[in-house]
Structure formats: C-alpha cells, structure tokens
CSV table of C-alpha atoms in Angstrom, one decimal:
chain,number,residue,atom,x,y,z
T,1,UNK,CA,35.0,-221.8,6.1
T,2,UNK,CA,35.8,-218.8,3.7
T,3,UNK,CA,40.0,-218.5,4.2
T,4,UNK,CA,40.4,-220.0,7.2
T,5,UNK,CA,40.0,-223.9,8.3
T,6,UNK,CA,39.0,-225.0,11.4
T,7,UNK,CA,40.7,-227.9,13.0
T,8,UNK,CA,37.2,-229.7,13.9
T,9,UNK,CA,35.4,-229.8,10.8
T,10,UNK,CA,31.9,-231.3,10.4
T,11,UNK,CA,30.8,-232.4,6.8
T,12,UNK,CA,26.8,-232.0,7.8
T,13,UNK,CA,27.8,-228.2,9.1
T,14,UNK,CA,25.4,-225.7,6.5
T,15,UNK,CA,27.9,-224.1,4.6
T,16,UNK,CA,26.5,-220.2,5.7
T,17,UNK,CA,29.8,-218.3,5.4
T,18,UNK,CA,30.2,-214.6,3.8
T,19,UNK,CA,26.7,-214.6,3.2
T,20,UNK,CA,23.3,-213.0,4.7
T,21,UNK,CA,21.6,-214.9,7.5
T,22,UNK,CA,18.4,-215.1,5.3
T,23,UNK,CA,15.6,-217.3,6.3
T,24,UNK,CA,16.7,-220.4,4.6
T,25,UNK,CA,19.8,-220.0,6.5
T,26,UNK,CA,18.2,-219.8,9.8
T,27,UNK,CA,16.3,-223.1,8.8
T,28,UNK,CA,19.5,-224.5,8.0
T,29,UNK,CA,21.1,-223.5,11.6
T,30,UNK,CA,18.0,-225.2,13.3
T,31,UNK,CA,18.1,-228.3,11.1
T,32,UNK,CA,21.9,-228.3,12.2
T,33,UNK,CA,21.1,-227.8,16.1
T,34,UNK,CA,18.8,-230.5,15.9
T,35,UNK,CA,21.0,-232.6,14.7
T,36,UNK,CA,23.3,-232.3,17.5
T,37,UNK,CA,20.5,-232.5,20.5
T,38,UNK,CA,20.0,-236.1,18.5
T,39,UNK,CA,23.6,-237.1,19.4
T,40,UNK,CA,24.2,-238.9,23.2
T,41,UNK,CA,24.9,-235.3,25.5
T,42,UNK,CA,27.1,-234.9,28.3
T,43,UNK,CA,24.1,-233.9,31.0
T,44,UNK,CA,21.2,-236.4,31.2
T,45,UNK,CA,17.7,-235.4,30.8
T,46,UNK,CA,16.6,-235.0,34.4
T,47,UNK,CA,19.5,-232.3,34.7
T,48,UNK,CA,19.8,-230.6,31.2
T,49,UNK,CA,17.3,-227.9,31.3
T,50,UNK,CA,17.8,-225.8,28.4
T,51,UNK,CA,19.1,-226.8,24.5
T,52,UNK,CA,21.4,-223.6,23.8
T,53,UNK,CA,23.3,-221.4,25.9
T,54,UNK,CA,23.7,-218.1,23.7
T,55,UNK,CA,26.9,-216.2,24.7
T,56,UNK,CA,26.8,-212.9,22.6
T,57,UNK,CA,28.3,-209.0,23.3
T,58,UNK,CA,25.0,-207.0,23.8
T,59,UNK,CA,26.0,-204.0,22.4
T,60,UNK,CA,27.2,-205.4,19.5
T,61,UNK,CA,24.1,-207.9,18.4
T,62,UNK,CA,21.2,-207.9,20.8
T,63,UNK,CA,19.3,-206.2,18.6
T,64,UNK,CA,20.3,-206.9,15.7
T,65,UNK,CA,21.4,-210.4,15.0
T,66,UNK,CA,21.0,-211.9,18.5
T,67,UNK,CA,16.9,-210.9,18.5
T,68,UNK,CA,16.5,-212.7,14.8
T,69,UNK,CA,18.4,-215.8,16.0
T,70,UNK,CA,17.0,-215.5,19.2
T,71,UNK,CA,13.4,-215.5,18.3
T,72,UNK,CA,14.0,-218.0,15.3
T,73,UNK,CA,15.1,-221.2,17.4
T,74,UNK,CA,12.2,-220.2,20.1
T,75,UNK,CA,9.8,-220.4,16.9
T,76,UNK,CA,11.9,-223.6,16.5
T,77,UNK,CA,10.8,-224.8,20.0
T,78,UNK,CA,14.2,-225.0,21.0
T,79,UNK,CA,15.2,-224.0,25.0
T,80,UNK,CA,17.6,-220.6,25.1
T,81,UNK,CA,19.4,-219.4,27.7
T,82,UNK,CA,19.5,-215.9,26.8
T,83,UNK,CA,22.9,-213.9,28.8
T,84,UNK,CA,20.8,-210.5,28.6
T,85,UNK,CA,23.8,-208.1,28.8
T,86,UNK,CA,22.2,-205.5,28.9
T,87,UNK,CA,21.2,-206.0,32.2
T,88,UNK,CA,22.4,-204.3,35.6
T,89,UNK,CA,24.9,-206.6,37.3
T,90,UNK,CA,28.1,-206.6,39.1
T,91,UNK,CA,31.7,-207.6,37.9
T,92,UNK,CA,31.8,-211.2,38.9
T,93,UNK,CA,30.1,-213.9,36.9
T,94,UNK,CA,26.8,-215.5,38.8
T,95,UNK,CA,26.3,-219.1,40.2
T,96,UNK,CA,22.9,-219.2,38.5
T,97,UNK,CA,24.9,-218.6,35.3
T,98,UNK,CA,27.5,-220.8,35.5
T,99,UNK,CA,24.9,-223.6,36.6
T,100,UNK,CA,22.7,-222.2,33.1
T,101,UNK,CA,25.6,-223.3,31.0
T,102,UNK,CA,26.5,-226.2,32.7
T,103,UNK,CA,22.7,-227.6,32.3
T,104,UNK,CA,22.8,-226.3,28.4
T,105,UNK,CA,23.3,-229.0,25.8
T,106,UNK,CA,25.0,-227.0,23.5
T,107,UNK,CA,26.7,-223.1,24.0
T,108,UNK,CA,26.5,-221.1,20.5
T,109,UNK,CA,29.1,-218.1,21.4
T,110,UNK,CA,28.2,-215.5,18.7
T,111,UNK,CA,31.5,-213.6,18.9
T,112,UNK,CA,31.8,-210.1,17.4
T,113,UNK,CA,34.0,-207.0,17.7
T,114,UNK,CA,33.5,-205.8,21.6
T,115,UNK,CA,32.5,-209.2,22.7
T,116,UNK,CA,36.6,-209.5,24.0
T,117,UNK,CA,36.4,-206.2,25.6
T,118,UNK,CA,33.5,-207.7,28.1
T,119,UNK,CA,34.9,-209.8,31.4
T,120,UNK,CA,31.6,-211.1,31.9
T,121,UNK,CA,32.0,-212.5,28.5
T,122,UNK,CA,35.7,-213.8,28.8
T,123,UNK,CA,34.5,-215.5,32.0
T,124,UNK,CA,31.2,-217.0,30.4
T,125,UNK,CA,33.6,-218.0,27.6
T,126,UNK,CA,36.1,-219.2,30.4
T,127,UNK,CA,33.1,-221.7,31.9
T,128,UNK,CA,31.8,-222.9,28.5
T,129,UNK,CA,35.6,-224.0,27.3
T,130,UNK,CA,35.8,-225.7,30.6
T,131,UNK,CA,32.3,-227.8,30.0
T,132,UNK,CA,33.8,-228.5,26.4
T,133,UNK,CA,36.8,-230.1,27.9
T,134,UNK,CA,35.2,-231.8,30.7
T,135,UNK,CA,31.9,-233.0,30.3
T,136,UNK,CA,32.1,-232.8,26.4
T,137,UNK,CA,29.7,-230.3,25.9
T,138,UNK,CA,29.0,-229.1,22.4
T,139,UNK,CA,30.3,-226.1,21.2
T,140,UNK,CA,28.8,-223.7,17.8
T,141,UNK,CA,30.7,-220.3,17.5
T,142,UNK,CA,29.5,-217.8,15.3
T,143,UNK,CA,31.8,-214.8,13.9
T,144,UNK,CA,30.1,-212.1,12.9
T,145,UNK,CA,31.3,-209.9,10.9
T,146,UNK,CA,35.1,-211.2,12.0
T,147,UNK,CA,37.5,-213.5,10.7
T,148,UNK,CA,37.9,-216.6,12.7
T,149,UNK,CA,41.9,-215.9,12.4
T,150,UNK,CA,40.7,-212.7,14.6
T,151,UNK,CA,39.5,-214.4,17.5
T,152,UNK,CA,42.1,-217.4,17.3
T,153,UNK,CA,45.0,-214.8,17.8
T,154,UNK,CA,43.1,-211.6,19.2
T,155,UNK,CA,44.2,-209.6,15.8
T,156,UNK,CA,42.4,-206.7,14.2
T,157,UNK,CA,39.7,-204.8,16.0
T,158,UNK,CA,38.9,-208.0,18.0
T,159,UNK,CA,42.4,-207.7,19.2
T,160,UNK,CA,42.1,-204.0,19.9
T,161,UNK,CA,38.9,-204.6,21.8
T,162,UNK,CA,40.8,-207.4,24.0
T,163,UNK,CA,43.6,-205.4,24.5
T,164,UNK,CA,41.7,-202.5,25.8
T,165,UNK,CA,40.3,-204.4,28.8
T,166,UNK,CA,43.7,-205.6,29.3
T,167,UNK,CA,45.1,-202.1,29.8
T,168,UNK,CA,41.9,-201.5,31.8
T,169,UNK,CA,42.9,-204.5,34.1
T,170,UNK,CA,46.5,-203.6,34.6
T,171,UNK,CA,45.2,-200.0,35.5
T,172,UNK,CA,42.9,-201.1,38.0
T,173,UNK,CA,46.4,-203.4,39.3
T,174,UNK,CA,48.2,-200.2,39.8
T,175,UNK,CA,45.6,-198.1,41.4
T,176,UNK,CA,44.1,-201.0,43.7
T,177,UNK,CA,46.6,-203.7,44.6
T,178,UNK,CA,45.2,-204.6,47.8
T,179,UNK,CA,41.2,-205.2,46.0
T,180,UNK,CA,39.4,-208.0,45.6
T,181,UNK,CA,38.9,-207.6,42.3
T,182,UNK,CA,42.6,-207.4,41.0
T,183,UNK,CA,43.4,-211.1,43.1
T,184,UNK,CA,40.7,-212.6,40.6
T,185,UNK,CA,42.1,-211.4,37.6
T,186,UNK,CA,45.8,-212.9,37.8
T,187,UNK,CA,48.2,-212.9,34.7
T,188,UNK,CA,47.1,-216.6,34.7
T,189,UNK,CA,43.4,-215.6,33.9
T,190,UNK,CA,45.1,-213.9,31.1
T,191,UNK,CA,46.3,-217.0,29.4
T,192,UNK,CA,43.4,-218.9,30.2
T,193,UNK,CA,41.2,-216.3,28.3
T,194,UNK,CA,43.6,-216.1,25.1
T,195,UNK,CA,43.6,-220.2,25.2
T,196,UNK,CA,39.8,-220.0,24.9
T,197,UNK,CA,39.6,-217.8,22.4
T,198,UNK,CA,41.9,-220.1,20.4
T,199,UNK,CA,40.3,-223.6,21.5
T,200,UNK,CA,36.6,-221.8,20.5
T,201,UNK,CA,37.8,-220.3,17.3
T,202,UNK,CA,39.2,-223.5,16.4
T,203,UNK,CA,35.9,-225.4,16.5
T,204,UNK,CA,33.7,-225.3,13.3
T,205,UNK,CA,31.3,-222.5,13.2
T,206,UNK,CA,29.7,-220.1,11.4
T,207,UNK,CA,30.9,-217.0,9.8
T,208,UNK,CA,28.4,-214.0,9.1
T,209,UNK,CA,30.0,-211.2,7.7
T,210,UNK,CA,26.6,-209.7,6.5
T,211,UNK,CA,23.6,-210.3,8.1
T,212,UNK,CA,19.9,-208.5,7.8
C-alpha cells in the first residue's frame, strides 16, 4: 500500500492506492465487500441487520467521497449504516448506534484530516475496535487523502486535528472539573483512542489520495 505496509495484508484486496476512485474502482471495492459478506461473520443472520457500518468525518467527505461510495454499494444492494454527522446530536455516543455497529458485518472507517478532531468519531472508532477484538468483526479503513503512517501515530495534519480536541478536552478539565462530561473522558480514554487509531491503521485498507 503505496510506502507504507500494513501488518494484515490480504492478497485478494484491489490494489486502489494513489489513484482516482473511478468507476472501475468502485466495482472493485464492491467485488471486495462481497467477498468478505461470503466469509463465516461474527453476528448470525437473525441479528446482523445491515452489511457496512460507514464511519466517516462529515465535513470532510459527506459530500464528496462519502455520497459516491455511499450511493455506489446501495446501487450494489448492499445494507449501509450511514453515521450522518451532520446531524443535531449531543456529546455522547447513542445506544442505537453502538447497537448499529454491533449488528454491521463489516465497519469501513473512511478516515481523513478532521475525522480525529470529532469525539463522536473517536468513540464510534472506540466501539468498532472493540467488535474487532471481540466478536471478530471485519474491519476496511479507507485514508483519504492521508498516509496511513498519519493515522497509525497521529502525525501531520491528522495529528494536528487530534491534538486540537485534546487541548479542547483538557480546557473543558480546567474550567469544569466537577462535570459529567470531563469523568467520561479520563486520560485512559486517551490511550484507548491513540491504540485504535494504531490497531485500525494497521489493518489493510485503502488509500485515496485523489478522488473525483
């Protein structure tokens, strides 16, 4: 995958890095999906309600590269899950999400420059890791327009996106010790978010670094 080499490689994964996400290479990415829903899945069938959970920053791709793939894999027939965030909501993570990605056979995290600087999306990520450890659900990051070195260690703009909620979190510390929202957001939560972002950036993916 371009310069860097994820540690769980796949030999049938389309090859679509440094390239445009043209319409052979969306065929590809449903050809590839498929080919996982084929595979035994963690959830049984009576539970597992949709194919993909798709984790992406809105303001980064929902109208851009999120829409395309979006509408591509409904064309395909396959179930999405789509996290709309641009939608109103609060600062905690729903139970109806976290119950959408736990009945999702496969999460694709499309990871770009702001998606680090989003709790709602460290905490999506934070569930979706968890499934991947426990119930051995399947995992497809995509990196667009970013290195996969960039999410792995939290370097580069991705870095400076995760390190500005940081600094927003350690405000809110200061200025609100006693809150509710500070106790859920402990130095530990920290280290599980960075440990994510390594384990997901670590899994073979896909890396668009120009894309229609």
């Amino acid at each position: 995958m371009g310069k860097e080499k994820n540690s769980e490689s796949s030999s049938s994964m389309p090859n679509l890095t440094r390239g445009t996400m043209s319409a052979m290479d969306l065929r590809r990415l449903k050809r590839y999906s498929w080919e996982l829903f084929s595979g035994p899945g963690p959830i049984s069938e009576s539970v597992r309600i949709h194919d993909v959970f798709l984790s992406f920053r809105g303001v980064d791709t929902r109208s851009t590269f999120v829409s395309h793939l979006y509408t591509a894999l409904r064309n395909a027939e396959i179930k999405v899950f789509q996290d709309d965030s641009g939608l109103q909501r609060g600062d905690y993570i729903s139970t109806s999400l976290l119950r959408a990605i736990e009945e999702s056979q496969i999460s694709l995290i499309v990871f770009s420059k702001n998606y680090a600087n989003s709790k709602w999306c460290l905490d999506e990520l934070d569930k979706i890791m968890m499934c991947y450890r426990t119930i051995g659900q399947k995992v497809v990051p995509v990196f667009y327009h970013l290195e996969p070195s960039e999410v792995r260690h939290q370097t580069g703009e991705f870095g400076v996106s995760f390190q500005s909620l940081l600094d927003e979190l350690r405000l809110q510390r200061i200025m609100f010790p006693k809150s509710f929202l500070i106790k859920l957001h402990p130095t530990k939560l920290v280290q599980n978010w960075r440990e994510d972002l390594r384990q997901a950036a670590s899994i073979a993916g896909f890396e668009i670094l120009k894309s229609r």
